[in-house]
mmCIF file of C-alpha atoms in Angstrom:
data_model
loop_
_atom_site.group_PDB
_atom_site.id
_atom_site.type_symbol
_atom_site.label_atom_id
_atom_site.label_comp_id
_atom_site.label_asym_id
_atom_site.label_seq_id
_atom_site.Cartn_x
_atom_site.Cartn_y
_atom_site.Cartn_z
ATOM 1 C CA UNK Y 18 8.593 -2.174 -0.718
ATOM 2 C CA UNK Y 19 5.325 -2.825 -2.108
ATOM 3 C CA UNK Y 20 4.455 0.279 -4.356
ATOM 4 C CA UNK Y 21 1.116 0.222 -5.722
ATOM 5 C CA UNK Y 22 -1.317 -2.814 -4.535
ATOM 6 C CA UNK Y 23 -4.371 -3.392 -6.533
ATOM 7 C CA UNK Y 24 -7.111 -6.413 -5.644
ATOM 8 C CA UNK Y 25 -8.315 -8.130 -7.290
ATOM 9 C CA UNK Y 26 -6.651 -9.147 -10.187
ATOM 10 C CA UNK Y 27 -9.359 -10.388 -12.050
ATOM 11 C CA UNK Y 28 -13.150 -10.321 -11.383
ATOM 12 C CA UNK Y 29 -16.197 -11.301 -13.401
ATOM 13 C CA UNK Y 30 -19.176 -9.454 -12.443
ATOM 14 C CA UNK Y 31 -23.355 -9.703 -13.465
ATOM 15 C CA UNK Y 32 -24.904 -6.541 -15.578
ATOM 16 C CA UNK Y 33 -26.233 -4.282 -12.513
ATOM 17 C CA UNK Y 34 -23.884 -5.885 -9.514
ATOM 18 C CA UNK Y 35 -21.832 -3.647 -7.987
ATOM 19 C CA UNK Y 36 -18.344 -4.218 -6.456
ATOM 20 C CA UNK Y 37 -14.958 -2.057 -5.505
ATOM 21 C CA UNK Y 38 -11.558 -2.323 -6.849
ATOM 22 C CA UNK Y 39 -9.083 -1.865 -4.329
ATOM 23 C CA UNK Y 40 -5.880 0.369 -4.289
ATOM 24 C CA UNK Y 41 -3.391 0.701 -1.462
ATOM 25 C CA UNK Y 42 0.023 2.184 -1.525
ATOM 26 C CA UNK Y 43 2.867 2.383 0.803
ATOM 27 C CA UNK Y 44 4.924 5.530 -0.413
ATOM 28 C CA UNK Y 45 3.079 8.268 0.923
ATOM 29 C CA UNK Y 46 1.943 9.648 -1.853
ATOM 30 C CA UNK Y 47 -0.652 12.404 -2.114
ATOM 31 C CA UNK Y 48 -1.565 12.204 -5.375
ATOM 32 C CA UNK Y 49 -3.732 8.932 -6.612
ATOM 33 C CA UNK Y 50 -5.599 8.051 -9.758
ATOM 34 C CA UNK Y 51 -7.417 5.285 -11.707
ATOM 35 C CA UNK Y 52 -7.256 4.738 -15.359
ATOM 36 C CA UNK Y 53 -9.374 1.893 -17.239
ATOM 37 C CA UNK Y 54 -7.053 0.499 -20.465
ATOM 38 C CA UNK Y 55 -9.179 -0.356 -23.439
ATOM 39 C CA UNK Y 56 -7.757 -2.155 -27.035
ATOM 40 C CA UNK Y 57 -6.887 0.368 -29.416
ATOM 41 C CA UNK Y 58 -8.171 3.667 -26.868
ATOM 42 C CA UNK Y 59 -4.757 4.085 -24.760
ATOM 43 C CA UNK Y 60 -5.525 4.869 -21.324
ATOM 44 C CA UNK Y 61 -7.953 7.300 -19.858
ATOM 45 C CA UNK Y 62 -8.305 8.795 -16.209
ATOM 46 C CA UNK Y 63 -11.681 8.024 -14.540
ATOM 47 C CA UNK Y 64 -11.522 9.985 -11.110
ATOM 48 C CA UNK Y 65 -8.229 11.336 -9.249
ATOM 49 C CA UNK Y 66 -7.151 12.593 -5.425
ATOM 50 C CA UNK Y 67 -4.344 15.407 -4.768
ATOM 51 C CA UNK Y 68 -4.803 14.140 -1.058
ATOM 52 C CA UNK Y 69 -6.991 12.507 1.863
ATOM 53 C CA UNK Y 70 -10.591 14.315 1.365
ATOM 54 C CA UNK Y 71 -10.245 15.270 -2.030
ATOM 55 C CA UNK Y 72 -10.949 13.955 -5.274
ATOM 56 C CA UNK Y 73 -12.118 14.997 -8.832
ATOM 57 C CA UNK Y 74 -13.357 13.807 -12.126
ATOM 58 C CA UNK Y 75 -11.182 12.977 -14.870
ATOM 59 C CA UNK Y 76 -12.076 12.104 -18.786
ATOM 60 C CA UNK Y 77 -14.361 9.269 -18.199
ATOM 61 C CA UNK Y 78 -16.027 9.132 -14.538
ATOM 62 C CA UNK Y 79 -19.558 8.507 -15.380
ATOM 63 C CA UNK Y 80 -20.284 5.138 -13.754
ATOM 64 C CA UNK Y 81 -17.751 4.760 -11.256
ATOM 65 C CA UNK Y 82 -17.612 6.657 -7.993
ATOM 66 C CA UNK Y 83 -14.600 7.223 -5.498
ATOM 67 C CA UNK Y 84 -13.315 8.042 -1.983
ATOM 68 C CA UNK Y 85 -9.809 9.386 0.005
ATOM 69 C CA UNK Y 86 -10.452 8.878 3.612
ATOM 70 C CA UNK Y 87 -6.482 8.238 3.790
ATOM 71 C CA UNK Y 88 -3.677 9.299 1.766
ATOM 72 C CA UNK Y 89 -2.631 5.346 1.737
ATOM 73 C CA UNK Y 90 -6.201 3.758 0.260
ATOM 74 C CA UNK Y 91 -8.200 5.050 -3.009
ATOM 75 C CA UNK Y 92 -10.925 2.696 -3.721
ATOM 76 C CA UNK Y 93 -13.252 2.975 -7.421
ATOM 77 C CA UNK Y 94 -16.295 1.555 -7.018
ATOM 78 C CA UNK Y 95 -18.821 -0.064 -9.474
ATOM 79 C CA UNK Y 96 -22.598 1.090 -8.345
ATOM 80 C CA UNK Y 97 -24.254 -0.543 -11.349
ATOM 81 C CA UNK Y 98 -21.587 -2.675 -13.770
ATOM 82 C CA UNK Y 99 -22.193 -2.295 -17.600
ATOM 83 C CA UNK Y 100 -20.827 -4.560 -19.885
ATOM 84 C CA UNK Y 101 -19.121 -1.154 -21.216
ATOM 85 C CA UNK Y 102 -16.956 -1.545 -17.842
ATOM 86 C CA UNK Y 103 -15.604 -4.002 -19.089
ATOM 87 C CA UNK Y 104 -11.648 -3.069 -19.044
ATOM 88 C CA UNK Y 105 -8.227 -3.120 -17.547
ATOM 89 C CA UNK Y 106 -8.561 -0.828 -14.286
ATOM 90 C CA UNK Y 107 -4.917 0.756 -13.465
ATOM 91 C CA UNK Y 108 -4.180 2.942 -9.903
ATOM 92 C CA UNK Y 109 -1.331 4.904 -10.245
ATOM 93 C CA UNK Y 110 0.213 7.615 -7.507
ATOM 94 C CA UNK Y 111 2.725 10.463 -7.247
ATOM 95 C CA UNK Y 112 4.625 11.797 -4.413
ATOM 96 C CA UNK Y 113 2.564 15.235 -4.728
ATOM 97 C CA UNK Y 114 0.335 17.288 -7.245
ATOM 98 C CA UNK Y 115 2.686 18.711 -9.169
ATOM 99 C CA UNK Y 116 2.499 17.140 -12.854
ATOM 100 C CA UNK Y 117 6.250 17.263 -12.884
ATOM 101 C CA UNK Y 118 6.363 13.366 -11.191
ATOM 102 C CA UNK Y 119 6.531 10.361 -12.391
ATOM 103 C CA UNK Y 120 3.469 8.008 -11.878
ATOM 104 C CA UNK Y 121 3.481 4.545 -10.289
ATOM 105 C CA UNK Y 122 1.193 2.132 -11.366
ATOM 106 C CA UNK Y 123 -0.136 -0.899 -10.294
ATOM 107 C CA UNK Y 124 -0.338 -4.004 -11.844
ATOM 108 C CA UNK Y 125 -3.807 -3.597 -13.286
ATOM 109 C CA UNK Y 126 -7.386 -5.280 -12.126
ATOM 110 C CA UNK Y 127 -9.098 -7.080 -15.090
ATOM 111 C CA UNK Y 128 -12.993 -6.911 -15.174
ATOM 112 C CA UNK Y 129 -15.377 -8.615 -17.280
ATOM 113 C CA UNK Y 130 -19.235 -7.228 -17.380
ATOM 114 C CA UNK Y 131 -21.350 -9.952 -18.688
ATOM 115 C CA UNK Z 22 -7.518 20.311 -22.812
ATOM 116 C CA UNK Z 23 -4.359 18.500 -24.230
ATOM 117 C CA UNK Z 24 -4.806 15.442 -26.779
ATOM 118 C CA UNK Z 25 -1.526 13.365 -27.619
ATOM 119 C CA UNK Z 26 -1.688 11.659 -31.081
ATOM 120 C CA UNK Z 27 0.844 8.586 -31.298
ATOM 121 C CA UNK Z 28 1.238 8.232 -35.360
ATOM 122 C CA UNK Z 29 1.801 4.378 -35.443
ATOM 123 C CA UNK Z 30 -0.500 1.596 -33.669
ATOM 124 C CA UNK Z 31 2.162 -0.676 -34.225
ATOM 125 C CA UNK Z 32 5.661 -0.820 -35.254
ATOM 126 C CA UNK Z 33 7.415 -4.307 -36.132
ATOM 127 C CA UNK Z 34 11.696 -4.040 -36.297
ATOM 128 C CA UNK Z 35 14.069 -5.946 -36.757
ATOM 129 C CA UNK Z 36 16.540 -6.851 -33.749
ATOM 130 C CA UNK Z 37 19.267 -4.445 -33.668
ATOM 131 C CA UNK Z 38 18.222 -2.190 -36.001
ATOM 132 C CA UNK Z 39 17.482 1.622 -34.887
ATOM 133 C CA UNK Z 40 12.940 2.348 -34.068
ATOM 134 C CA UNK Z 41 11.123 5.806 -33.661
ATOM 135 C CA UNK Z 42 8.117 5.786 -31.887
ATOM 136 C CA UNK Z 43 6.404 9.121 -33.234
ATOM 137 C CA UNK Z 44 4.061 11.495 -30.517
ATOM 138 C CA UNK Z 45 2.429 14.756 -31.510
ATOM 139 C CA UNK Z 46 0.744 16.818 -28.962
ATOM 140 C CA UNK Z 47 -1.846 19.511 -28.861
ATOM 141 C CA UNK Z 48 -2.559 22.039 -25.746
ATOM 142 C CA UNK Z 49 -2.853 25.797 -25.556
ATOM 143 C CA UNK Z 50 -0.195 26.397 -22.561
ATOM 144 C CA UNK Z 51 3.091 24.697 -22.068
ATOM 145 C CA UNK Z 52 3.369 21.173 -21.430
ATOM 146 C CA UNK Z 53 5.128 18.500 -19.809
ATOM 147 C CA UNK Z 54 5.773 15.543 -22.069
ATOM 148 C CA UNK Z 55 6.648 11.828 -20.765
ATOM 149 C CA UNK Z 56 7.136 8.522 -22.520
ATOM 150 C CA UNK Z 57 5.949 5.410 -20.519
ATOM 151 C CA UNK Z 58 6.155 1.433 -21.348
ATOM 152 C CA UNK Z 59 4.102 -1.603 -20.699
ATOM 153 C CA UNK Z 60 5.296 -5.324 -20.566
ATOM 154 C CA UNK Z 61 3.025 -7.202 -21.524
ATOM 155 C CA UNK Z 62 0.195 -8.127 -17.922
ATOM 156 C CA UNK Z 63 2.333 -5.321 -16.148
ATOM 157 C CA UNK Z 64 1.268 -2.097 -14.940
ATOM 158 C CA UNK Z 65 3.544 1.179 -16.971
ATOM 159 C CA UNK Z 66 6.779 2.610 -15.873
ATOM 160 C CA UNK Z 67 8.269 5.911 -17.026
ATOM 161 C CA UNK Z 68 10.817 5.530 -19.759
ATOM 162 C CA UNK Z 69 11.989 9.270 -19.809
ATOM 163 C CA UNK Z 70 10.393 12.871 -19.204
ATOM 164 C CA UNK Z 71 10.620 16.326 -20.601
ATOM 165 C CA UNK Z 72 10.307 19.217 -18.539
ATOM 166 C CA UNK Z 73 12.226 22.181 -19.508
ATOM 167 C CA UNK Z 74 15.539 23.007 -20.604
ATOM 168 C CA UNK Z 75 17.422 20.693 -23.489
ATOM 169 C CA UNK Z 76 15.162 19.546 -25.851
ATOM 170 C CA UNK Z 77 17.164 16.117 -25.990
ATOM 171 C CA UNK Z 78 16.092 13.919 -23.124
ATOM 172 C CA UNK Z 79 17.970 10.656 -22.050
ATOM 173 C CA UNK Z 80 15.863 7.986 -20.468
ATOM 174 C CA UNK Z 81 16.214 4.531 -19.263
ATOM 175 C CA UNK Z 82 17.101 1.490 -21.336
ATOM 176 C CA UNK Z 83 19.027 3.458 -23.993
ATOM 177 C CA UNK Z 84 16.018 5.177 -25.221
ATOM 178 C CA UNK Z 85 15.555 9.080 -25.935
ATOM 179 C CA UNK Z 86 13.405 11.774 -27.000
ATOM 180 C CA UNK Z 87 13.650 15.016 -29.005
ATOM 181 C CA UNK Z 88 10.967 18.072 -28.136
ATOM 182 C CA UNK Z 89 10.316 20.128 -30.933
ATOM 183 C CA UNK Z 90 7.813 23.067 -29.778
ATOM 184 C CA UNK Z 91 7.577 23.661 -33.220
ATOM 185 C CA UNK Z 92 6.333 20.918 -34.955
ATOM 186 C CA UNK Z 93 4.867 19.849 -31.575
ATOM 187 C CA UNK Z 94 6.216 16.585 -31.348
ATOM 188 C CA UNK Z 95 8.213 14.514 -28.936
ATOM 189 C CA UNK Z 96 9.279 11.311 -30.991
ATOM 190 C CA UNK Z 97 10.802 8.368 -29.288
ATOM 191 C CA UNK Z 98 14.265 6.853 -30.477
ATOM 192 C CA UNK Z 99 16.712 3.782 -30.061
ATOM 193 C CA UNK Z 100 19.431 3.503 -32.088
ATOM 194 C CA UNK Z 101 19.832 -0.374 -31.481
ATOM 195 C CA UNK Z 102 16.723 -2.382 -30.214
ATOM 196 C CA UNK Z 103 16.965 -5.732 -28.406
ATOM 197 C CA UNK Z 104 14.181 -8.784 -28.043
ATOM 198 C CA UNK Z 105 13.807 -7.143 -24.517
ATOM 199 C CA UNK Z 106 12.575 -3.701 -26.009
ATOM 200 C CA UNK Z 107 9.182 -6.019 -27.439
ATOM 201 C CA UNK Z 108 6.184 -3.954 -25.546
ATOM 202 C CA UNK Z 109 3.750 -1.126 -25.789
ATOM 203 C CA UNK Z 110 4.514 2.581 -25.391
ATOM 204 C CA UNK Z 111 2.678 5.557 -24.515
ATOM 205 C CA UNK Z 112 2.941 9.179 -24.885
ATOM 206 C CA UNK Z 113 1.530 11.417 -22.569
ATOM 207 C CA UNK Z 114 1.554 15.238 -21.764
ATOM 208 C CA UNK Z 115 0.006 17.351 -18.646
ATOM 209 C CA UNK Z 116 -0.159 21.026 -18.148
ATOM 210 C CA UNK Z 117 2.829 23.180 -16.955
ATOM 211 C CA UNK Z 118 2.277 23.420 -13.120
ATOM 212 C CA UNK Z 119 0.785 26.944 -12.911
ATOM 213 C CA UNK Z 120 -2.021 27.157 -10.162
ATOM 214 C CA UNK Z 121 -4.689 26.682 -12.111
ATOM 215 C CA UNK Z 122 -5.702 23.290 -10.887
ATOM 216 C CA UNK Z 123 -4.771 20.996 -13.881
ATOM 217 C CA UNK Z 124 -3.531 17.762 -12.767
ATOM 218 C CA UNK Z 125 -4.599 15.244 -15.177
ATOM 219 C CA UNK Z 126 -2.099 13.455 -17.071
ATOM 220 C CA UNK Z 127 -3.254 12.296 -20.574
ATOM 221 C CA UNK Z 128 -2.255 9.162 -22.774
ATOM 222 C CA UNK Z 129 -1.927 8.360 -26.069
ATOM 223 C CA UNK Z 130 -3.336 5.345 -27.851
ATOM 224 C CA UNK Z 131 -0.087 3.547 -27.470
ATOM 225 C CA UNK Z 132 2.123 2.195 -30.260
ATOM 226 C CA UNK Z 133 3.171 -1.526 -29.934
ATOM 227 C CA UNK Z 134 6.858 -2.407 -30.822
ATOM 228 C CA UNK Z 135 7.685 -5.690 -31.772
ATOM 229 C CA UNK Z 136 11.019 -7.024 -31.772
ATOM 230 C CA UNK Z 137 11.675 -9.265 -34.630
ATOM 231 C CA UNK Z 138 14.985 -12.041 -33.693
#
């Protein structure tokens, strides 16, 4: 069972390029999320989805932009990269909405911004 | 909005000796409070979660947690930590499920514990 798939692992991007981090899980969970890990700043939610077709802004989405076109695949993508993007990028799902579960992350996506 | 202040950035012990990890927690409803941990280049897993009922909760790994609505904290405890236990942990809190809408789960700055042989 793979859980929570995030590619790629690591990426080095140009100030301006754009790119997309993907996520893909295989539990059949409705509820996704991304959070970006910084030193000293814990972690902080950028955009979430309580199902396919649906998805909302968390503490920090300025910058990043999202989809849910199926409740397996919840890409974040980079219009513009900032050297401020640079960060630890974690998915993380949850059978449903309810903010009684338990999340399941992924194993993190490092980018640099030069 | 909730905020979750973890006390201590980091927090060296001594193998076998007993660790709290200290959380406080602000919000203006009733929470949900949860304790996660990171290995080091891993993604987090939940250690143990606090929903309703006895304040004392039992997670994995030998660790616990006491909620005090009170003093609105939710400190973390071992009595006995191993080399194993080395890693960084994270408070976090989300809204009571009412309706409203509020599903974001929010972190705390994380307090690393370091196991010392």
């Amino acid at each position: 069972n793979a859980g929570v798939t995030q590619t790629p692992k690591f990426q080095v991007l140009k100030t301006g390029q754009s790119m997309t981090l993907q996520c893909a899980q295989d539990m059949n969970h409705e509820y996704m999320s991304w959070y970006r890990q910084d030193p000293g700043m814990g972690l902080r939610l950028i955009h979430y989805s309580v199902g396919a077709g649906i998805t909302d802004q968390g503490e920090v989405p300025n910058g990043y932009n999202v989809s849910r076109s199926t409740t397996e695949d919840f890409p974040l993508r980079l219009l513009s990269a900032a050297p401020s993007q640079t960060s630890v990028y974690f998915c993380a799902s949850k059978p449903g909405a309810s903010n009684t579960g338990e999340l399941f992350f992924g194993e993190g996506s490092r980018l640099t911004v030069l | 909005a909730q905020s979750v202040t973890q006390l201590d950035s980091q927090v060296p012990v001594f193998e076998e000796a007993p660790v709290e990890l200290r959380c406080n927690y602000s919000s203006s409803v009733s929470v949900y409070l949860f304790w996660y941990v990171q290995y080091p280049n891993q993604g987090l897993q939940l250690l143990l979660k606090y929903l309703s009922g006895s304040t004392l909760v039992k997670g994995i790994n030998g660790f616990e947690a006491e909620f005090n609505k009170s003093q609105t904290s939710f400190h973390l405890r071992k009595p006995s930590v191993h080399i194993s236990d080395t890693a960084e942990y994270f408070c976090a809190v989300s809204e009571e499920d009412s309706g409203a809408g509020s599903y974001q789960l929010t972190f705390g700055k994380g307090t690393k514990l370091s196991v010392i042989p």
